[in-house]
XYZ file of C-alpha atoms in Angstrom:
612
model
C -44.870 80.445 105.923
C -45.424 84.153 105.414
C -43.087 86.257 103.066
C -41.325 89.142 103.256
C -39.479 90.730 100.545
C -36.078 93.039 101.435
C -33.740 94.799 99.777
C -30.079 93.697 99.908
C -26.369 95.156 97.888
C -27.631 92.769 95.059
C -31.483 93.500 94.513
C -34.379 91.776 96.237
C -34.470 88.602 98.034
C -37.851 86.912 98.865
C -37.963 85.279 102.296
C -40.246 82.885 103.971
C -40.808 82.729 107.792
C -40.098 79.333 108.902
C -42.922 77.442 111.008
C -40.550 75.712 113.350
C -37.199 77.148 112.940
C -36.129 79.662 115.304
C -32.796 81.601 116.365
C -31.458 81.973 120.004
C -28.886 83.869 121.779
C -27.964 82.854 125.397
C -26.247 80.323 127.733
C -25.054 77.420 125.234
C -24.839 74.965 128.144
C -28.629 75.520 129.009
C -31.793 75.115 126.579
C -35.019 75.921 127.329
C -37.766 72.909 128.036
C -39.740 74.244 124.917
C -36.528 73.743 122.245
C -36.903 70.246 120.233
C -33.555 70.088 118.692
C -30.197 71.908 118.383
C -29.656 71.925 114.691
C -27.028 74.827 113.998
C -24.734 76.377 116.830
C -23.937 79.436 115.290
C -25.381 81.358 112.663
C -24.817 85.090 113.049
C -24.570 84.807 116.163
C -27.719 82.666 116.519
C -28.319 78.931 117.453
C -30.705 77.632 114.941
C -33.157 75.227 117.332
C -36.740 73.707 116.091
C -40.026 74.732 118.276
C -43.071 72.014 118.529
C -44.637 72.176 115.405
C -47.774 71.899 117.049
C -47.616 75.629 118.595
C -47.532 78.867 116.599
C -43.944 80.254 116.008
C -45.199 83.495 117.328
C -46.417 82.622 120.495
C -43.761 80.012 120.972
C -40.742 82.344 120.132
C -42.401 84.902 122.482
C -42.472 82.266 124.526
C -39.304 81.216 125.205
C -37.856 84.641 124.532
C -39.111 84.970 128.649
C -36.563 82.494 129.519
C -34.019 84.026 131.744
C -31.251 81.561 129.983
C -32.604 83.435 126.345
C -31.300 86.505 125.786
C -32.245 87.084 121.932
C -34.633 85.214 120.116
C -35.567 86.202 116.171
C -37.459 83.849 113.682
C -35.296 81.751 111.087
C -36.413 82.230 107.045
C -35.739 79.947 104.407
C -35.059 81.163 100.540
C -37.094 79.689 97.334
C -35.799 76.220 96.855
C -33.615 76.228 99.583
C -32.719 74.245 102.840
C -30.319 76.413 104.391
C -31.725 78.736 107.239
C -31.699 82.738 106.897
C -31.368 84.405 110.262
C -31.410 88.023 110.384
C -27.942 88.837 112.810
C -29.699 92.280 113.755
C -27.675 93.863 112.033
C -28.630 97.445 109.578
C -27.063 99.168 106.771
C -28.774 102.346 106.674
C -27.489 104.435 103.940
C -29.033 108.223 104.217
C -30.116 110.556 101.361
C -27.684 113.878 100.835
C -27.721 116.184 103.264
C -29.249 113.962 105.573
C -27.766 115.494 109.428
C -26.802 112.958 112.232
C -28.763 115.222 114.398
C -31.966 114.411 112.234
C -31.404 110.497 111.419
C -30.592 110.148 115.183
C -34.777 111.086 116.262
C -35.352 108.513 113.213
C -33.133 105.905 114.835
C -34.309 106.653 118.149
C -38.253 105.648 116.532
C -37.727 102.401 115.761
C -35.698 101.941 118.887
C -32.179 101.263 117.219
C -28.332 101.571 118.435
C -25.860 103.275 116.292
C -22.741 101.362 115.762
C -20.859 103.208 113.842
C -21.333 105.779 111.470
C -19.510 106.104 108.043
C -19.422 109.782 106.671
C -17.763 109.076 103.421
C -20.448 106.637 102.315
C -23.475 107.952 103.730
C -23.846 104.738 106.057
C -24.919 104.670 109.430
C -24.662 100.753 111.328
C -28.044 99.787 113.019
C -28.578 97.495 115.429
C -32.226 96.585 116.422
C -32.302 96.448 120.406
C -34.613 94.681 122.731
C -37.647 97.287 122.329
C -37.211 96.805 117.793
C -39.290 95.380 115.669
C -38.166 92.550 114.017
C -34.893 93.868 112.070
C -36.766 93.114 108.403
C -39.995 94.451 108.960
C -37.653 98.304 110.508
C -35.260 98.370 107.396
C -38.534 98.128 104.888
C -39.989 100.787 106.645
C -37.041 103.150 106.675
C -36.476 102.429 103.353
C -40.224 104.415 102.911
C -38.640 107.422 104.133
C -37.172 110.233 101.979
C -34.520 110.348 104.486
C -33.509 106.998 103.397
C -31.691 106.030 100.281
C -31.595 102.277 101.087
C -31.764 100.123 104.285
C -30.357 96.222 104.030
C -30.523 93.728 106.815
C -27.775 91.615 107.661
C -28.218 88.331 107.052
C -26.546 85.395 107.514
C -26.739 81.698 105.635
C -24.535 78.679 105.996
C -21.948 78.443 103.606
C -20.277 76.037 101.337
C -17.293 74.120 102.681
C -15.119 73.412 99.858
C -13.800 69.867 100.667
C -14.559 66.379 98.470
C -15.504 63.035 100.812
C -13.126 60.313 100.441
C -14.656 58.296 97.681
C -15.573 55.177 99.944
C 6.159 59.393 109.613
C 3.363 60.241 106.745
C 5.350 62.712 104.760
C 6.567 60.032 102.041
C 2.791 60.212 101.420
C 2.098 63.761 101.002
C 2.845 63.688 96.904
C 1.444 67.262 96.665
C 4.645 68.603 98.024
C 6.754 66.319 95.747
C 5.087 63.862 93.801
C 8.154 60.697 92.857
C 5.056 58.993 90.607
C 3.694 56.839 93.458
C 2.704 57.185 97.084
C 4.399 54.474 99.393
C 2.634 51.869 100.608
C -0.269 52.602 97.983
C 0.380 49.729 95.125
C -1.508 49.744 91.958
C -2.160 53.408 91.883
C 0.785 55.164 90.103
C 0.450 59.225 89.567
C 2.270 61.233 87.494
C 5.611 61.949 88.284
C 5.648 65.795 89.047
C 2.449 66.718 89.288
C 2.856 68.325 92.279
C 3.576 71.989 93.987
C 7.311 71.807 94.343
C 6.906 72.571 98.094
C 9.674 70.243 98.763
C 12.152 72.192 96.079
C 11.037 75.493 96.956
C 11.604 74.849 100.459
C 15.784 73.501 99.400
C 15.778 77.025 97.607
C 14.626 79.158 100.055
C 17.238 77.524 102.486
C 14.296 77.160 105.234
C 11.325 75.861 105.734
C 9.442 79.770 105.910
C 10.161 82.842 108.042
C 8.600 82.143 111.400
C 7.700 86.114 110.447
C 4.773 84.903 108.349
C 1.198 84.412 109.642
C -1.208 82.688 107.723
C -5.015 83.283 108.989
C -7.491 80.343 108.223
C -11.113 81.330 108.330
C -13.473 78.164 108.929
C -15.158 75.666 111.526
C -13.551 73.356 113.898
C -10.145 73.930 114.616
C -8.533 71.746 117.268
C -5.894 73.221 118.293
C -4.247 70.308 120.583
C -3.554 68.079 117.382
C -0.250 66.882 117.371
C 0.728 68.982 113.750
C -1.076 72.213 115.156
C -0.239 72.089 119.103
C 3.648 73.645 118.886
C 2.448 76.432 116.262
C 2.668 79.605 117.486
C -1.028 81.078 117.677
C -1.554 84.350 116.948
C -5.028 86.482 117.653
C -7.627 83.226 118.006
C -11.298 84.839 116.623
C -14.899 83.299 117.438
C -16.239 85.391 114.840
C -19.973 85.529 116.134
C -19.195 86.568 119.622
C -15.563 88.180 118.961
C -14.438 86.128 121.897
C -10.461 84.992 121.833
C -11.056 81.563 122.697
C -12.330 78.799 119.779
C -15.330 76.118 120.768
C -14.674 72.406 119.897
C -16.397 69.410 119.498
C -18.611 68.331 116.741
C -21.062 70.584 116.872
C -18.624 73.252 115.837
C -17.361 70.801 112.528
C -13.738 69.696 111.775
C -13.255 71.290 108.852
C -10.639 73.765 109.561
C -8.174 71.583 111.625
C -7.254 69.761 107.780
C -6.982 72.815 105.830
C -4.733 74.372 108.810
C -2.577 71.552 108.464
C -2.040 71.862 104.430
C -0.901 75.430 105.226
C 0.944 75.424 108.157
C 1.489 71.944 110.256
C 4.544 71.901 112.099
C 7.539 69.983 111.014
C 8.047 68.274 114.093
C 8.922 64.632 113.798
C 5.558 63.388 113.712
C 2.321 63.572 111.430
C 2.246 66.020 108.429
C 4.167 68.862 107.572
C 2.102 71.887 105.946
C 3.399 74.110 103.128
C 4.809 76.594 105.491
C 5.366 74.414 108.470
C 7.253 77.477 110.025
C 4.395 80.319 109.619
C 2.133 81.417 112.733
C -1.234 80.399 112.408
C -4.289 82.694 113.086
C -7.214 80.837 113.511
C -10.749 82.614 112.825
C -13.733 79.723 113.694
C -17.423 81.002 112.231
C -18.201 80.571 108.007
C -20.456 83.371 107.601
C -22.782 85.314 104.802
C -22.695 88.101 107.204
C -21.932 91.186 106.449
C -21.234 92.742 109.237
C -19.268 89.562 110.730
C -17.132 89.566 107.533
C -15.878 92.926 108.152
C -14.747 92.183 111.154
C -13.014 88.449 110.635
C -11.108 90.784 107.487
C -10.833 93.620 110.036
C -9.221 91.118 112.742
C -7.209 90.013 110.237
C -5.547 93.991 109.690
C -5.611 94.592 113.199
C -3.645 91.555 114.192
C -1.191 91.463 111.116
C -2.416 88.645 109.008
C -0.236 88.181 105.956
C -2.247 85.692 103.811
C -5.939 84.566 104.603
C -6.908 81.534 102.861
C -10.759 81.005 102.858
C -11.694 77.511 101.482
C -15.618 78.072 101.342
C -18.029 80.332 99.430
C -21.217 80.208 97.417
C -22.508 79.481 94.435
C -26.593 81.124 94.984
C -26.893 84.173 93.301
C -29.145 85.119 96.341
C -26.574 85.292 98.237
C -23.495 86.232 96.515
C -21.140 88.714 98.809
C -22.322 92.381 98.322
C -21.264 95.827 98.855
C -19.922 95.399 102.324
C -18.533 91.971 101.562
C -17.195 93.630 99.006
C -15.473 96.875 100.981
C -14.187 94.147 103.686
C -12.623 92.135 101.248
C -11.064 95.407 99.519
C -9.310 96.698 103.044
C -7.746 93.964 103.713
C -6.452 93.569 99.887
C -5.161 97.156 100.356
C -4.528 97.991 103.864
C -3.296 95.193 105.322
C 0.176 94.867 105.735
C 0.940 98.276 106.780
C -0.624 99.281 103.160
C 1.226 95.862 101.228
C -1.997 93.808 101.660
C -2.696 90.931 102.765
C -3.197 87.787 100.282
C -6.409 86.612 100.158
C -7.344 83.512 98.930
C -10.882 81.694 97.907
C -11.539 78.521 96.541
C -13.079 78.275 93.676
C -15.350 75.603 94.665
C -16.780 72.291 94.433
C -19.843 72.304 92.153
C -18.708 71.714 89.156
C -19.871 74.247 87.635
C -18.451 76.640 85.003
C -18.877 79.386 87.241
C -16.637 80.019 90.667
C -17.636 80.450 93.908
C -19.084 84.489 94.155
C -16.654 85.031 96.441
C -13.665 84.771 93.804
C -15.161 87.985 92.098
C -13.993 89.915 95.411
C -11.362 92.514 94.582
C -7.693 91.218 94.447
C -8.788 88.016 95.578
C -6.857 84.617 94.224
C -9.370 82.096 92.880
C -8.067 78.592 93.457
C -8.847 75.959 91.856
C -7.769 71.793 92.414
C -5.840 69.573 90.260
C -5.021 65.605 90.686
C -2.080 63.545 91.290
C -2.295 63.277 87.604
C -2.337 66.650 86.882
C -5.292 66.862 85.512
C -8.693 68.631 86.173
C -10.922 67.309 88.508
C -14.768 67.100 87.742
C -15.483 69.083 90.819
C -13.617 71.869 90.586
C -15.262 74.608 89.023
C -13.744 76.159 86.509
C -14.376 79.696 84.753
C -13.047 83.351 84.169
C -11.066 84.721 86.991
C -9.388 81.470 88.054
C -6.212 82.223 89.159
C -3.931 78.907 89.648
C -4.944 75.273 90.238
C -3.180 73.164 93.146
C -2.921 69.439 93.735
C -5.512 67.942 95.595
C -7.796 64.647 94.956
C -10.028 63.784 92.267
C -6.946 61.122 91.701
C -5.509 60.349 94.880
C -6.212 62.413 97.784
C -4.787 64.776 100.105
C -3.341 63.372 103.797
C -4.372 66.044 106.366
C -4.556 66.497 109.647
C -8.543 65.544 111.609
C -9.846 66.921 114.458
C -9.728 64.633 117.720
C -13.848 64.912 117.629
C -14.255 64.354 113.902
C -16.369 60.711 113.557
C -15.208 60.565 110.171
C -17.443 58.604 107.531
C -19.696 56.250 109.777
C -21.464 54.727 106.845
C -18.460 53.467 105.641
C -17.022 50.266 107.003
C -14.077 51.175 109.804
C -11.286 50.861 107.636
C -12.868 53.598 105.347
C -14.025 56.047 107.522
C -10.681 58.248 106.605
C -8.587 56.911 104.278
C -9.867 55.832 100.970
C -8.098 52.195 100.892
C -8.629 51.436 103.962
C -5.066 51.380 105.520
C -5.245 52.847 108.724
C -2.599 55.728 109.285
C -3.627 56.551 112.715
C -5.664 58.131 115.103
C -4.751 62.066 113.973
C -4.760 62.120 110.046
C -7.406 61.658 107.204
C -7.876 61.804 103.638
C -8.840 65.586 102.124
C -9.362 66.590 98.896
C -11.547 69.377 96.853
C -10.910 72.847 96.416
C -10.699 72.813 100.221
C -7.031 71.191 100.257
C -5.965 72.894 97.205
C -6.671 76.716 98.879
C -4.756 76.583 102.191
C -1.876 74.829 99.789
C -1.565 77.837 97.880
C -1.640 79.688 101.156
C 1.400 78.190 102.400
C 3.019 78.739 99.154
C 2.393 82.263 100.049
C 3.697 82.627 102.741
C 7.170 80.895 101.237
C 7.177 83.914 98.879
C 7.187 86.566 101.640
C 9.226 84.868 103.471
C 11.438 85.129 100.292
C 10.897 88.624 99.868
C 8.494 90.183 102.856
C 8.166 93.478 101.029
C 5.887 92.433 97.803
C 2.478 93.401 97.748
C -1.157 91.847 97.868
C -0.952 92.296 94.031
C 2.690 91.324 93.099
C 2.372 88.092 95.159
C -0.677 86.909 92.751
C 0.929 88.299 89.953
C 3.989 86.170 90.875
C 1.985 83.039 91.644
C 0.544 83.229 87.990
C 3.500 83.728 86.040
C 5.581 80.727 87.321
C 2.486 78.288 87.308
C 2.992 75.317 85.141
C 0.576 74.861 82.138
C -0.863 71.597 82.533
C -3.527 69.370 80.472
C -3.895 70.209 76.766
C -1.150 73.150 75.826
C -3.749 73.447 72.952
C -6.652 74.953 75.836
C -4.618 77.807 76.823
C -5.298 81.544 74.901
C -2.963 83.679 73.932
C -2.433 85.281 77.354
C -1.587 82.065 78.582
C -4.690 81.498 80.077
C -6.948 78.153 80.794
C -10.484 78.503 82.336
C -10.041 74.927 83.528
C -6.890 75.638 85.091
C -6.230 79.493 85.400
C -2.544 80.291 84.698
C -1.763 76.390 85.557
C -0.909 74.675 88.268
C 1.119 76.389 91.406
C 5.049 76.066 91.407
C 6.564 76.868 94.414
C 10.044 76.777 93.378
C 9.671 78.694 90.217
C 7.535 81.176 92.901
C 10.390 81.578 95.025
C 12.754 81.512 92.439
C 10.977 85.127 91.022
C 10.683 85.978 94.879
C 14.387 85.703 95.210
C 15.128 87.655 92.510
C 12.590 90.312 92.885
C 14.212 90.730 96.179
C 17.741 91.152 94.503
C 18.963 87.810 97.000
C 20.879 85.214 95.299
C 18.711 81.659 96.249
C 21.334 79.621 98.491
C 23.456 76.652 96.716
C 21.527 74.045 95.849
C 21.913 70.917 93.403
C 22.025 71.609 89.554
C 18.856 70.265 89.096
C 17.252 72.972 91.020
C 19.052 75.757 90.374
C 17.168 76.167 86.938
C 15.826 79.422 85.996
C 11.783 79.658 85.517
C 12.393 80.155 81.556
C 15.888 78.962 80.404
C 16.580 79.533 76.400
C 19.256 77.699 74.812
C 21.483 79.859 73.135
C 22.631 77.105 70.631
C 21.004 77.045 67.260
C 18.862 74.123 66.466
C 20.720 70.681 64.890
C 19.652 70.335 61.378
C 19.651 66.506 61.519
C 18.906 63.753 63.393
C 15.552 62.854 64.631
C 12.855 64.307 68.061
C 9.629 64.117 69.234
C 7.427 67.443 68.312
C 5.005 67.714 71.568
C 3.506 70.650 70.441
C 3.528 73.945 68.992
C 2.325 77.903 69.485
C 1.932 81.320 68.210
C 3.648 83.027 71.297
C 6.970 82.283 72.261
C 6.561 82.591 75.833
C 3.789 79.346 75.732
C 6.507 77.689 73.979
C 9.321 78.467 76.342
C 7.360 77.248 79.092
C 6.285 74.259 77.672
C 10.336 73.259 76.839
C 11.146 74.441 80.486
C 8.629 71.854 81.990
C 9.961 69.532 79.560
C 13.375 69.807 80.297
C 12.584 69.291 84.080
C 10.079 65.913 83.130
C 12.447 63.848 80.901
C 16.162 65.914 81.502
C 16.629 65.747 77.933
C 17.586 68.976 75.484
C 14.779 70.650 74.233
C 14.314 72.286 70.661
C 12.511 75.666 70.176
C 12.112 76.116 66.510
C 10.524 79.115 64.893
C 8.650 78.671 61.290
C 5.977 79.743 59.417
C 4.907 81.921 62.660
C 4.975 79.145 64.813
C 6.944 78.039 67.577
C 7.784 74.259 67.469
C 8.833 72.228 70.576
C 10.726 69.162 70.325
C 11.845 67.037 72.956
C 14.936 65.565 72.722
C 17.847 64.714 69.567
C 18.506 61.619 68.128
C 20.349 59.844 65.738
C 17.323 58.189 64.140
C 13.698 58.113 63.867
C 13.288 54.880 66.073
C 15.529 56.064 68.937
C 13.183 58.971 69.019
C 10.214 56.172 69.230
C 11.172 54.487 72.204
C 10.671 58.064 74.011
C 6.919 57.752 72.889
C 4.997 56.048 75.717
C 6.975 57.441 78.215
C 5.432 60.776 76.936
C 2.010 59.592 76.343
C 2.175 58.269 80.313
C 2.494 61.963 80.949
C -0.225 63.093 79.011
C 1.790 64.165 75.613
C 0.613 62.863 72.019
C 3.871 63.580 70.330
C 5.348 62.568 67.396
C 8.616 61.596 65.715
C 9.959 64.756 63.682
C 12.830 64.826 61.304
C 14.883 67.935 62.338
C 16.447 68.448 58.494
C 12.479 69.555 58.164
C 12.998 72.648 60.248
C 14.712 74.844 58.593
């Protein structure tokens, strides 16, 4: 392969021509005699096909580039170390030196036989695009980057990106625990989870009074979104996006993938009687099919997204290459749609942190105003796979214990290694032709979505920035009180685990609306304070114990909900000192201790005359 070196938002990247790969633009129905196989349908626009290895790529892209069913070819690169094919979209940043005139760029442009998209005064940039009669797109933007005209020129470039979903490890609602988890899953015996580890969809939906504002629209950015399933097919569809072509209808079939139809079902599947019901089974749905690196393409899926009045946009894929981490323009997209959307509220954008395990997050969680999302188990705790790291926002139930049920795509083949019972569902109980298992930081992002979209439904005037905000200061701390900082902070979990109800709750009241009646046991404030002093006698269980109050308030708030027993905050020596429970005597308190430990508490007995 031969290499070329270019210039993108984030340095250099070295590229090397591929000796079979190739990138095609034309009639998808037709391929020319010459193409081997169809290995990617859309990458920037481009299907990625192999040539005979045999021929030279030259002639043979030249080649077939005469076909009257071709109407773009361009050659496919490949990165150091890397699998994943680089195709050029086209597409040119060109950002001119000061002073620079349109009138003089324009007989540059008009050289090396370019188009002028747009042009962007305030940041010097002018948008290229290489035309039939261009050189190849990387070869023009090094050489106008030669001229003194020029302060920089970056190609577009597209890459497949990471889909942030975990493979199954070999009247469904009772079975969706991650909107309210009772400490089993029916019809799964032998594998107990932890009573409340879950979102409290199911209680933030009793004090909302609704299941979401039909007012709402959640966007979903991915592949494969099939839009006939029987959770999806009486949503109300707003704006459809191909992102490559910018054509309103969606492809299907397997070709396309399946990922999206399960994360559009966490979000948004319709209660309807059947199936699944999605966090915010009441929200419109916009559905945006094409993952891609693109810059150019990214600002317009976020663009589409302003134009067409997206409220949230959850985005459960991303990268974790340096090389290819979003840049400037990824960057600027990202940032309108934080601040502009919404009639200047912005819309809620949402990443997942991703998959790897690393202690890193996907690159795309460094955008501006984004929420990083992270997963969490039917245990509540953290998942090897989810990566973990500064800028984590929240953490939301997914698998990693046991998994997600979601919605599949009609097309979707499921695991074919696996023996039939285990192609989607993990035990091997078949649920039926239309659902599957789902897991990763994949389920837990379009969760958090629908959560979203509960808030504005609650109150449809916060902002971009107060929703986050929001979604950080009810989350529950779970795992190890002892992990969180001062600020309250986790980089294994962010600011905890999502609560809806404690989200709506703050919603509500930010709104100035009174929540509507509901039982005593939900109508708890997010922190509630005993004004009673503490006993001096008798006998508790100490479960922890912090330097800030507010750690310590939340901690007795969660307990209170767990075990619906009084809860202790005592301050001394600097530290605040939460006990569960009061009893008579020491081994009353006892028989409270494995029923704690099963939730993942090491407490012990405390004498309360020792307070004071």
């Amino acid at each position: 392969m031969s290499e070329i070196r270019i210039s993108t938002t984030r340095g250099g990247l070295a590229l090397r021509k591929s000796k079979q790969l190739v990138g095609l633009k034309g009639r998808p129905a037709t391929s020319p005699p010459e193409v081997g196989q169809r290995l990617l349908p859309d990458v920037g626009g481009f299907e990625v096909v192999s040539l005979p290895v045999a021929r030279d790529v030259e002639e043979a892209l030249d080649e077939v580039r005469q076909r009257p069913e071709v109407e773009v070819g361009t050659h496919v690169y490949f990165a150091d170390h890397d699998n994943r094919p680089v195709v050029p979209t086209g597409i040119i940043y060109c950002t001119l030196a000061p002073g620079v005139g349109e009138e003089e760029s324009q007989r540059v442009f008009d050289l090396f036989h370019l188009e002028v998209l747009e042009r962007r005064p305030a940041e010097r940039t002018v948008v290229l695009s290489a035309t039939a009669r261009s050189r190849n797109p990387l070869y023009v933007a090094r050489q106008l980057e030669k001229l003194a005209m020029v302060s920089s020129a970056v190609p577009d470039l597209d890459v497949p990106l990471d889909q942030y979903f975990t493979e199954p490890r070999d009247g469904l609602f009772s079975q969706q625990w991650s909107l309210s988890n009772p400490g089993h899953v029916p019809g799964v015996p032998g594998y107990p989870t932890r009573r409340g580890a879950d979102a409290r969809v199911q209680a933030a939906w009793k004090r909302l009074g609704s299941l979401g504002s039909p007012e709402v629209t959640v966007a979903i950015i991915d592949n494969g979104f099939d839009l006939q399933h029987p959770d999806l097919s009486a949503k109300s569809i707003v704006a459809p996006l191909t992102i490559s072509s910018g054509a309103s209808t969606l492809p299907t079939g397997i070709a396309h993938g399946t990922h999206a139809t399960p994360c559009a079902s966490v979000a948004v599947a319709a209660a309807n009687g059947t199936g699944i019901v999605g966090a915010a089974p009441r929200a419109r749905l916009m559905p945006l099919h094409g993952l891609t690196y693109s810059a150019y393409l990214t600002e317009r899926m976020f663009d589409h997204c302003i134009r067409n009045g997206a409220d949230v946009i959850s985005c459960s894929w991303g990268t974790v290459d340096p090389r290819f981490r979003p840049g400037t323009f990824h960057e600027r997209a990202v940032r309108r749609a934080v601040t502009e959307g919404r009639g200047g509220k912005g819309c809620i954008v949402i990443f997942a942190a991703g998959n790897e395990g690393k202690h890193y997050l996907n690159y795309y969680c460094e955008l501006p105003g984004v929420i990083a999302v992270g997963a969490s188990t039917s245990n509540d705790t953290h998942p090897a796979y989810s990566n973990r790291g500064s800028g984590l926002s929240v953490v939301a139930p997914s698998d990693g214990g046991w998994p997600l049920l979601a919605a599949r795509a009609s097309w979707d083949p499921g695991h074919e290694h696996l023996p039939p019972g285990k192609r989607y569902y993990v035990d091997g109980r078949d649920r039926g032709p239309h659902h599957k298992h789902f897991g990763g930081t994949s389920g837990a992002t379009p969760l958090v979505a629908g959560v979203c979209a509960l808030l504005l439904s609650a109150h449809p005037g916060l902002t971009a920035a107060e929703v986050k905000s929001i979604l950080e200061r009810t989350a529950d701390k779970i795992g190890d009180p002892g992990e969180y900082d001062v600020r309250g902070y986790s980089n294994r979990f962010g600011y905890g685990r999502v609560n809806a109800d404690r989200a709506v709750a703050e919603a509500l009241r930010l709104a100035g609306r009174p929540a509507p009646a509901t039982p005593a046991s939900l109508a708890r404030t997010a922190f509630r304070v005993r004004a009673e002093d503490p006993p001096r006698s008798g006998f508790g269980l100490q479960v922890s114990a912090f330097r800030q109050a507010a750690s310590a308030l939340e901690l007795a708030t969660r307990l209170e909900q767990q075990f619906e027993l009084p809860v202790v905050v005592a301050e001394a020596g600097g530290m605040h000192k939460v006990i569960l429970g009061t009893f008579a005597d020491a081994p009353s308190a006892r028989k409270l201790l494995p029923r704690a430990r099963e939730l993942g508490y090491q407490p012990f007995v405390r004498d309360l005359s020792t307070l004071s």
